[in-house]
XYZ file of C-alpha atoms in Angstrom:
647
model
C 10.022 20.563 34.012
C 13.860 20.769 33.338
C 15.403 21.377 30.013
C 16.623 18.128 28.242
C 20.232 17.748 27.772
C 21.661 18.260 24.297
C 22.998 15.340 22.518
C 24.070 14.965 18.687
C 21.106 14.479 16.497
C 20.961 10.762 15.201
C 22.402 9.525 18.436
C 19.456 10.128 20.686
C 18.559 6.834 22.791
C 14.973 5.663 22.184
C 12.868 2.643 23.164
C 11.859 2.403 19.474
C 14.233 -0.199 18.361
C 14.226 -2.440 15.376
C 12.801 -5.365 17.423
C 9.808 -2.741 18.500
C 9.310 -2.039 14.781
C 9.211 -5.534 14.005
C 6.747 -6.269 16.616
C 4.560 -3.446 15.569
C 4.643 -4.567 11.977
C 1.952 -7.232 12.665
C -0.438 -5.077 10.827
C -4.203 -5.506 10.528
C -5.436 -6.724 7.105
C -9.013 -7.011 5.887
C -11.860 -7.217 8.192
C -15.227 -8.906 7.350
C -18.778 -9.179 9.285
C -20.296 -12.345 9.596
C -23.781 -12.100 11.284
C -22.662 -11.261 15.063
C -19.279 -12.303 14.550
C -16.401 -9.962 13.194
C -13.106 -11.361 11.393
C -10.045 -10.032 10.531
C -6.463 -10.682 9.168
C -3.142 -9.642 10.462
C 0.371 -10.205 9.063
C 3.021 -11.695 11.651
C 6.503 -11.034 10.740
C 7.659 -13.424 13.869
C 6.109 -16.200 12.102
C 7.691 -15.844 8.760
C 5.134 -12.976 7.647
C 2.148 -15.274 7.374
C -1.311 -13.799 7.339
C -3.517 -15.316 10.192
C -7.232 -15.223 10.524
C -9.156 -14.378 13.912
C -12.504 -14.437 14.583
C -14.265 -12.418 17.593
C -17.648 -14.041 18.477
C -20.491 -11.939 20.066
C -19.382 -13.053 23.572
C -16.098 -11.215 22.918
C -13.950 -14.145 22.593
C -11.269 -13.993 20.046
C -10.010 -17.295 18.145
C -7.113 -17.723 16.225
C -8.889 -19.472 13.417
C -6.026 -20.784 11.255
C -3.042 -21.983 13.076
C 0.525 -22.173 11.549
C 1.699 -22.842 9.034
C -1.887 -21.823 7.221
C -1.295 -18.734 5.449
C -4.385 -16.808 3.994
C -2.744 -14.873 1.161
C -3.316 -14.687 -2.642
C -0.956 -13.875 -5.446
C -3.287 -12.763 -7.841
C -2.024 -9.449 -9.607
C 0.998 -9.933 -7.294
C -0.457 -7.637 -4.730
C -3.326 -9.890 -3.689
C -6.126 -8.910 -1.198
C -9.675 -10.651 -0.982
C -7.915 -13.880 -0.083
C -10.604 -14.974 2.192
C -14.253 -14.628 2.760
C -16.791 -16.011 5.491
C -20.639 -16.614 5.677
C -22.708 -18.472 8.094
C -19.404 -19.329 9.989
C -17.998 -21.183 6.731
C -14.578 -19.784 5.865
C -12.874 -19.885 2.573
C -9.445 -18.907 1.876
C -6.495 -19.043 -0.839
C -3.601 -20.742 0.782
C -0.163 -18.873 0.054
C 1.689 -22.059 -0.650
C -0.267 -23.545 -3.464
C -2.767 -20.753 -4.200
C -5.628 -23.373 -3.914
C -8.909 -22.553 -2.306
C -9.832 -24.304 1.037
C -12.978 -24.305 3.062
C -13.388 -24.492 6.814
C -16.741 -25.073 8.266
C -17.583 -24.780 11.867
C -16.878 -28.065 13.691
C -14.110 -29.235 11.178
C -10.709 -29.569 12.360
C -8.714 -28.695 9.375
C -9.348 -26.979 6.092
C -10.431 -29.073 3.099
C -9.104 -28.212 -0.506
C -12.065 -26.947 -2.700
C -10.153 -26.790 -6.001
C -7.869 -29.121 -7.755
C -4.127 -29.084 -7.605
C -3.041 -27.012 -10.660
C -0.928 -28.384 -13.423
C 1.927 -26.181 -12.683
C 2.760 -24.853 -9.044
C 0.682 -21.994 -8.100
C -0.679 -21.757 -11.859
C -4.219 -21.147 -10.792
C -4.815 -18.460 -8.371
C -8.183 -17.002 -6.798
C -8.818 -13.623 -5.192
C -11.662 -11.302 -4.463
C -13.602 -13.996 -2.851
C -17.484 -13.054 -2.593
C -20.209 -15.623 -1.055
C -23.234 -16.044 -3.348
C -25.451 -17.049 -0.442
C -26.225 -20.348 -1.807
C -23.008 -21.913 -0.444
C -20.807 -21.005 -3.382
C -18.855 -18.199 -4.157
C -17.729 -15.671 -6.808
C -13.861 -15.035 -7.401
C -11.434 -13.433 -9.734
C -9.482 -16.473 -11.455
C -6.036 -15.845 -12.541
C -4.615 -18.780 -14.862
C -0.980 -19.130 -15.539
C 0.711 -21.363 -18.359
C 3.942 -23.442 -18.318
C 5.365 -20.490 -20.582
C 5.441 -18.177 -17.403
C 4.834 -15.174 -19.826
C 2.764 -12.407 -18.800
C 1.003 -12.254 -21.954
C -0.149 -15.891 -21.461
C -2.189 -15.136 -18.069
C -5.848 -15.220 -18.182
C -8.301 -13.207 -15.890
C -11.623 -14.375 -15.655
C -14.619 -14.133 -13.156
C -15.877 -17.514 -11.961
C -18.578 -19.039 -9.738
C -17.328 -21.940 -7.455
C -19.974 -24.115 -6.434
C -20.178 -25.988 -3.061
C -18.623 -29.067 -4.908
C -15.938 -27.132 -6.277
C -16.973 -27.028 -9.763
C -16.215 -23.522 -11.517
C -18.292 -21.867 -14.113
C -16.785 -19.063 -16.122
C -18.799 -15.973 -15.845
C -16.590 -13.214 -17.395
C -13.783 -13.735 -19.751
C -12.102 -11.638 -22.409
C -10.910 -8.441 -20.663
C -7.221 -8.446 -19.766
C -8.447 -7.958 -16.068
C -11.192 -8.118 -13.974
C -12.084 -7.452 -10.355
C -14.996 -6.782 -7.775
C -17.448 -9.561 -8.823
C -20.627 -8.617 -7.035
C -23.827 -10.609 -7.078
C -26.984 -8.204 -7.189
C -30.608 -8.489 -6.815
C -32.665 -10.335 -9.377
C -29.618 -12.384 -10.786
C -27.869 -9.392 -11.621
C -23.952 -9.339 -11.696
C -21.572 -6.459 -11.334
C -17.805 -6.218 -11.838
C -14.950 -4.180 -12.859
C -12.781 -4.695 -16.121
C -10.074 -2.833 -17.953
C -7.447 -3.644 -20.460
C -3.889 -3.005 -21.424
C -2.181 -0.579 -21.244
C -4.512 1.024 -18.678
C -4.087 0.215 -14.957
C -7.316 0.267 -12.880
C -6.912 3.863 -11.944
C -6.673 4.931 -15.365
C -9.863 3.470 -17.161
C -11.498 0.492 -15.042
C -15.185 0.282 -16.236
C -18.035 -0.956 -14.279
C -20.434 -3.226 -16.072
C -23.505 -4.650 -14.991
C -25.187 -7.907 -16.444
C -28.990 -8.725 -15.978
C -30.438 -12.001 -15.510
C -31.313 -12.179 -19.263
C -27.737 -11.656 -20.254
C -27.990 -8.063 -21.072
C -25.172 -6.009 -20.281
C -24.703 -2.274 -19.444
C -21.479 -0.247 -18.968
C -22.556 1.857 -16.171
C -19.269 4.194 -15.965
C -15.579 4.341 -16.447
C -13.469 3.918 -19.664
C -10.773 6.291 -21.387
C -10.200 9.449 -19.023
C -12.563 8.070 -16.145
C -12.125 5.129 -13.606
C -14.580 3.301 -11.218
C -13.578 1.652 -7.808
C -15.475 -0.141 -5.218
C -19.007 -0.968 -6.569
C -21.385 -1.935 -3.989
C -25.031 -3.056 -4.103
C -27.395 -1.078 -1.703
C -30.644 -2.696 -0.373
C -33.011 -0.829 -2.654
C -31.104 -2.601 -5.676
C -28.935 0.140 -6.726
C -25.241 0.260 -7.027
C -22.938 2.832 -5.116
C -19.587 3.493 -6.511
C -16.587 5.717 -6.578
C -15.860 7.663 -9.869
C -13.436 10.159 -10.944
C -15.798 11.901 -13.326
C -14.992 15.113 -11.838
C -11.452 14.638 -11.318
C -11.506 13.364 -7.779
C -13.052 9.829 -6.727
C -16.613 11.117 -5.813
C -19.487 8.870 -4.629
C -22.138 8.183 -7.110
C -25.098 5.802 -7.526
C -26.648 3.820 -10.336
C -30.143 2.498 -10.610
C -30.871 -0.168 -13.238
C -32.496 1.543 -16.090
C -31.383 4.881 -15.168
C -28.505 7.301 -15.228
C -25.612 7.662 -13.013
C -26.381 10.032 -10.106
C -23.750 12.280 -8.201
C -24.101 11.607 -4.364
C -21.196 13.265 -2.485
C -18.252 15.265 -4.028
C -15.908 17.013 -1.441
C -13.320 17.998 -3.961
C -10.669 15.407 -2.784
C -10.410 11.525 -3.634
C -12.769 9.592 -1.338
C -11.381 6.258 -2.455
C -7.964 4.867 -3.116
C -6.223 3.223 -6.258
C -6.925 -0.512 -6.705
C -3.455 -1.916 -5.722
C -5.088 -4.779 -3.772
C -8.489 -6.469 -4.015
C -10.968 -6.097 -1.079
C -10.988 -2.378 -0.301
C -14.098 -0.658 0.952
C -14.243 2.947 1.755
C -17.994 3.082 1.932
C -20.931 1.095 3.059
C -24.749 1.219 2.766
C -26.588 1.278 6.003
C -30.140 0.732 6.703
C -32.530 3.620 5.927
C -30.839 4.384 2.943
C -27.802 5.897 4.675
C -24.367 5.569 3.602
C -21.348 5.549 5.997
C -18.060 6.509 4.507
C -14.420 7.780 5.163
C -14.079 11.398 4.216
C -10.559 12.745 4.169
C -10.197 16.374 5.086
C -6.731 18.102 6.193
C -4.469 14.769 5.756
C -7.069 12.757 8.075
C -10.084 10.405 7.438
C -13.316 11.160 9.342
C -16.108 8.705 9.686
C -19.267 10.091 8.375
C -22.939 9.165 7.775
C -24.610 10.373 4.668
C -28.471 10.722 5.002
C -30.847 9.971 1.907
C -31.347 13.625 1.752
C -27.692 14.682 1.371
C -26.972 15.675 4.804
C -23.209 14.612 6.147
C -22.760 13.985 9.820
C -19.242 13.430 11.046
C -18.762 11.112 13.886
C -16.187 11.983 16.636
C -13.459 9.501 16.526
C -9.750 9.728 17.654
C -8.719 7.928 14.674
C -7.594 9.499 11.434
C -7.022 6.527 9.079
C -10.181 4.524 8.270
C -10.248 1.506 6.023
C -12.270 -1.822 5.479
C -15.594 -0.063 6.265
C -18.515 -3.041 6.676
C -22.072 -2.860 8.060
C -23.373 -4.817 11.033
C -26.884 -3.734 11.425
C -26.908 -0.197 12.090
C -23.252 -0.154 13.128
C -20.066 0.373 11.169
C -17.200 -2.039 11.803
C -13.586 -0.705 10.455
C -10.122 -0.699 10.711
C -9.020 2.480 12.329
C -5.648 4.112 12.959
C -3.642 7.347 13.376
C -0.254 8.941 13.608
C 0.035 7.911 17.183
C -2.266 4.713 17.408
C -1.595 1.314 15.314
C -4.799 0.113 13.716
C -7.435 -1.408 15.708
C -10.780 -2.807 14.854
C -13.790 -0.639 15.779
C -17.688 -0.955 15.916
C -19.498 2.450 15.587
C -23.008 3.008 16.258
C -23.932 5.089 13.418
C -26.732 6.926 15.193
C -25.256 7.600 18.590
C -21.874 7.519 17.696
C -20.908 5.050 20.506
C -17.408 3.542 19.762
C -16.547 -0.067 21.004
C -12.943 -1.416 20.349
C -13.255 -4.967 19.332
C -9.608 -5.542 18.584
C -7.464 -3.326 20.772
C -4.038 -1.664 20.060
C -1.126 -3.517 21.480
C 0.663 -2.329 24.608
C 3.968 -1.273 22.846
C 5.210 0.161 25.929
C 5.311 3.686 24.477
C 4.443 7.080 26.052
C 2.925 9.203 23.414
C 5.488 11.932 24.018
C 8.025 9.875 22.098
C 5.702 9.897 18.893
C 6.255 12.536 16.183
C 2.999 14.077 14.752
C 2.925 14.699 10.937
C 2.708 18.279 9.513
C 1.176 18.623 6.195
C 3.285 20.605 3.866
C 2.641 21.829 0.453
C 5.657 23.195 -1.598
C 6.341 24.572 -4.999
C 7.917 22.704 -7.630
C 8.518 22.811 -11.362
C 5.663 22.725 -13.622
C 7.035 21.036 -16.644
C 3.899 21.335 -18.599
C 1.835 19.233 -16.116
C -0.294 22.157 -14.930
C 0.643 21.359 -11.388
C 3.382 23.559 -9.641
C 3.185 22.185 -6.237
C 3.615 18.988 -4.413
C 2.757 17.485 -0.851
C 4.545 16.070 2.189
C 3.857 14.835 5.646
C 6.663 16.185 7.582
C 7.478 14.530 11.070
C 9.893 16.472 13.233
C 12.316 15.017 15.494
C 10.809 14.303 18.845
C 12.295 12.897 22.080
C 11.100 13.811 25.356
C 14.346 12.989 26.936
C 16.900 14.920 24.988
C 17.359 17.780 22.534
C 19.680 18.677 19.788
C 22.554 20.942 20.240
C 22.373 24.516 20.318
C 22.698 26.084 16.864
C 22.408 22.778 14.999
C 19.672 21.566 12.768
C 18.381 18.091 12.441
C 19.364 15.776 9.451
C 16.529 15.066 6.922
C 15.498 11.854 5.486
C 13.197 12.072 2.471
C 10.954 8.816 2.390
C 9.342 8.017 -0.854
C 6.394 5.835 -1.028
C 6.165 2.591 -3.809
C 3.910 2.601 -6.594
C 4.726 5.218 -7.673
C 0.976 5.530 -7.849
C 0.398 5.159 -4.326
C 0.507 7.549 -1.348
C 1.745 7.780 2.079
C -0.555 6.333 4.903
C -0.568 8.690 8.176
C -1.187 5.573 10.402
C 1.264 4.888 13.312
C 4.537 3.783 11.529
C 7.216 2.927 13.729
C 9.934 2.947 11.086
C 9.181 6.636 10.686
C 9.622 6.952 14.546
C 12.720 4.689 14.739
C 14.401 7.747 12.934
C 12.522 10.748 14.589
C 12.715 9.650 18.090
C 16.782 9.634 17.125
C 16.662 13.243 15.836
C 15.854 12.752 12.375
C 13.391 14.969 10.640
C 11.506 12.648 8.224
C 9.587 13.901 5.211
C 7.036 11.383 3.545
C 6.684 13.007 -0.087
C 3.586 12.340 -2.025
C 4.968 13.538 -5.185
C 3.069 14.217 -8.307
C 1.514 10.940 -9.415
C 0.365 10.008 -5.794
C -3.306 9.393 -5.335
C -5.592 11.129 -3.067
C -5.218 14.539 -4.928
C -7.393 13.779 -7.830
C -6.948 12.413 -11.623
C -5.090 15.671 -12.473
C -2.249 15.645 -9.766
C -2.196 11.859 -10.483
C -1.716 12.090 -14.342
C 0.941 14.690 -13.775
C 3.416 11.839 -13.619
C 2.125 10.308 -17.191
C 5.132 9.857 -19.148
C 7.507 11.687 -16.679
C 8.167 9.218 -14.127
C 12.026 9.595 -13.326
C 11.258 13.436 -14.011
C 8.557 15.146 -12.071
C 8.978 12.939 -8.994
C 12.755 13.891 -8.724
C 11.662 17.401 -9.086
C 9.470 16.814 -5.961
C 11.769 15.260 -3.618
C 14.347 17.811 -4.572
C 12.024 20.402 -4.062
C 11.067 19.168 -0.656
C 14.320 18.958 0.500
C 15.471 22.502 -0.267
C 11.873 23.789 0.939
C 12.521 22.402 4.477
C 16.209 23.435 4.299
C 15.174 26.792 3.028
C 12.640 27.255 5.772
C 15.448 26.527 8.352
C 13.745 22.995 9.616
C 16.831 20.781 8.657
C 20.581 20.712 7.981
C 21.045 20.713 4.070
C 24.560 19.213 4.410
C 22.790 16.122 5.930
C 20.042 15.363 3.652
C 19.290 11.779 2.913
C 16.657 9.940 0.728
C 15.295 6.419 0.907
C 12.544 4.264 -0.819
C 11.833 0.736 -1.596
C 10.753 -0.618 -5.168
C 9.328 2.160 -7.165
C 10.462 4.484 -4.246
C 13.756 2.974 -4.380
C 13.704 3.961 -8.280
C 13.134 7.664 -7.295
C 15.868 7.412 -4.814
C 18.464 6.188 -7.068
C 17.400 8.336 -9.912
C 17.503 11.360 -7.505
C 21.271 10.604 -6.762
C 22.359 10.076 -10.274
C 20.316 12.571 -12.273
C 19.878 15.361 -9.730
C 23.000 15.434 -7.706
C 23.986 17.713 -5.015
C 21.025 17.895 -2.767
C 21.151 14.649 -0.921
C 24.396 13.526 0.747
C 23.448 9.975 1.541
C 20.627 7.447 0.331
C 19.268 4.055 0.974
C 17.639 1.484 -1.553
C 15.508 -1.078 -0.375
C 15.104 -3.494 -3.564
C 14.813 -0.435 -5.696
C 14.317 -0.542 -9.437
C 17.532 0.530 -11.271
C 16.749 -0.655 -14.913
C 13.494 0.372 -16.238
C 13.995 -1.470 -19.402
C 14.399 -4.809 -17.603
C 11.473 -3.931 -15.472
C 9.355 -3.203 -18.700
C 10.535 -6.484 -20.549
C 10.118 -8.901 -17.603
C 7.625 -8.360 -14.976
C 4.089 -9.908 -13.960
C 0.983 -9.318 -15.920
C -0.765 -6.577 -13.785
C 2.302 -4.156 -14.328
C 3.438 -5.501 -17.554
C 2.296 -2.291 -19.378
C 2.148 0.061 -16.482
C 5.264 1.687 -17.625
C 3.676 2.551 -21.072
C 2.092 5.367 -19.189
C 4.543 6.345 -16.749
C 7.658 6.310 -19.223
C 6.859 5.508 -22.690
C 5.634 2.550 -24.793
C 7.970 -0.452 -24.692
C 10.045 -1.244 -26.584
C 9.308 1.891 -29.019
C 10.641 4.225 -26.346
C 13.748 2.319 -25.333
C 15.751 5.558 -25.453
C 13.801 7.124 -22.783
C 13.803 4.251 -20.780
C 17.807 3.983 -20.861
C 17.841 7.822 -20.213
C 15.993 7.569 -17.143
C 17.439 4.262 -15.549
C 19.923 4.815 -12.817
C 21.817 1.825 -14.150
C 22.587 3.535 -17.258
C 24.355 6.482 -15.141
C 26.196 4.508 -12.555
C 29.113 6.489 -13.663
C 27.374 9.476 -11.909
C 27.127 7.936 -8.756
C 28.963 9.326 -6.236
C 26.649 9.712 -3.290
C 27.245 7.157 -0.335
C 24.503 4.565 -0.761
C 23.049 1.670 1.248
C 21.553 -1.274 -0.752
C 19.290 -3.759 0.689
C 18.118 -6.628 -1.481
C 16.202 -9.800 -1.617
C 18.199 -12.791 -3.152
C 14.732 -14.152 -4.809
C 13.505 -10.972 -5.950
C 11.804 -11.504 -9.570
C 10.512 -7.719 -9.933
C 14.305 -6.321 -9.165
C 16.715 -9.121 -9.591
C 19.899 -8.936 -7.275
C 21.994 -8.314 -10.533
C 20.723 -4.749 -10.653
C 21.890 -3.886 -6.935
C 24.996 -5.513 -7.747
C 25.829 -3.370 -10.759
C 25.329 -0.336 -8.460
C 27.651 -1.746 -5.769
C 30.316 -2.314 -8.364
C 30.284 0.868 -9.464
C 30.527 2.487 -6.146
C 33.282 0.064 -5.343
C 35.303 0.978 -8.359
C 34.970 4.799 -7.648
C 35.650 4.453 -4.138
C 32.150 5.957 -2.841
C 31.288 4.676 0.630
C 28.580 2.057 0.399
C 26.959 -0.841 2.198
C 25.249 -3.890 0.621
C 23.299 -6.446 2.469
C 21.821 -9.191 0.181
C 19.049 -11.263 2.160
C 18.770 -15.012 1.272
C 15.000 -16.161 0.856
C 13.498 -12.876 0.590
C 11.650 -11.817 -2.493
C 10.376 -8.082 -3.256
C 10.143 -6.935 -0.020
C 11.382 -8.175 3.431
C 8.858 -10.407 5.317
C 11.339 -12.071 7.902
C 11.689 -10.360 11.086
C 15.488 -10.822 11.397
C 15.807 -9.439 8.121
C 13.643 -6.399 8.484
C 15.738 -5.504 11.679
C 18.880 -5.850 9.858
C 17.946 -3.722 7.241
C 16.526 -1.009 9.430
C 19.582 -1.104 12.018
C 21.910 -1.341 8.963
C 20.446 1.905 7.447
C 20.899 3.833 10.688
C 24.180 2.395 11.030
C 25.437 3.789 7.665
C 24.215 7.151 8.132
C 25.943 7.376 11.410
C 29.369 6.294 9.652
C 28.696 8.441 6.790
C 27.746 11.787 8.745
C 29.855 11.000 11.850
C 27.267 10.338 14.877
C 27.663 7.596 17.532
C 25.037 4.924 17.819
C 23.340 4.527 21.453
C 25.490 1.936 22.989
C 22.370 0.525 25.016
C 20.728 -0.986 21.657
C 23.957 -2.947 20.782
C 23.406 -2.394 17.022
C 26.190 -4.005 15.081
C 27.741 -1.655 12.553
C 27.236 -2.322 8.975
C 30.264 -2.973 6.902
C 30.832 0.344 4.997
C 33.053 -0.079 2.085
C 35.061 3.082 1.090
């Protein structure tokens, strides 16, 4: 093979355009099994970001069940999830527009409203829908009042009968989730109260048919996620009693029993409803996703405790469901977008039910992540190292100039109690195929590494996360992988906060940055946000308003006078979480100081961009910004319109 010609980093021609990124953004959502049928949802940016529902029948026919403009999406806890369910061919779903529940039975032409129109628009919302087997369903109901105040929002577990009548089953806790009907009239659910988040202290409660209640697990210092009834009447659950979310079992009248602890988190935090990382199978077996070396393995656990891993090419597994003796799941990997698989739990045979689309990309264009652990400052956390997935620049047709190192782009996930998903992300490949080295940092506070690692961020958001992104950049530069003079940081929402804070409070490491609807004012976020996160910052920063001085000290908006790094800002005009005035305060400071900057405000967008044209404009605009700041040319064939950089 001839040696590829050299071209300046950043200017490499690539088929991974913003148009392809948007096309690939039509991601899988939830997956459910209904008899011989398999259903799934997928987001479609080309259709305004709506969530479509599809059904694959036993004969392989795939039907688009909900035509436009129907959008099966709930706003409970603002992050949603569990917006639809199906049983016996009957579909129930929450409609994005009015948040009412609708039902669509076989043979019906159009969905029929099941719940009444609320007194205030979108004032009553439903999520975590679970069929009860008698034509009704359980749901988490979130009721808002005309005041609009987060403190007035009420979360309850309700039963909705076939006639739409609602019966309140659980009321009182600040939050509830995972209502699961069990045998003999039992009901299991999770609950937690302010100021905790579900990954802090969610409690599993079981109510017997006679009304007696048992707290199975969870509470201060311990969290439960994803309870699931097994056929023998026991409950499977993930609990972090041993530091990591391990698999446990509870039998009515008995104690909590450990089932599987691999030393890493088997589950993920409950930002959204409807997750499933383990599912019981016939014969007392359990199928589950087991992380190892940054990748998931599908494994089957026998009643005797033997764990057998199945040979799958996928490295990211979600939405595990049982279909007889098979497992249906969403599966992806660093070089494969998510697909729907059916895997025989005995033979290991794999059937692709929803294949990956042909994106027209040879795998040679795709950068594979390298797991990197690097030292960082302890600051009394007891944790002195952090983690990142590092994607080297990859392009089969060109190489970098001799004697030069690639620019670095540090990406910061949201949350901040989240983690980088190693499934194929063409937004990452958009940059690596052009010559960037991308480092996705799982700073302390990220999930997947146990409670101790997660809680290292408690009271230290805006401190240890900054330590970690800076330490990552310096580690990669120190090992000769990247050019320290061309190091950028970018993130959205909470990741945008870390981006902005790193630029103003840890100057000197990054020479450019990009904030996508990033939090600039912590006090504003604490004072005016939705109920789910209204006390979140109590644990991450300090109790509000008692800790107002800490909020001011760590807020980028307080230190705009120190902002002298070129910055691109991308903002939604209708963003309630991060109002445009925060972005505009940053831009005004940059303009006054003459620091190169770009600002794109997108009309009609909220907290996160859903429209295809805006996703493209933000991505191409960010690349154009780096090109102008660092002085490389954009590939002419793409016709990217340069963003307006004000100096």
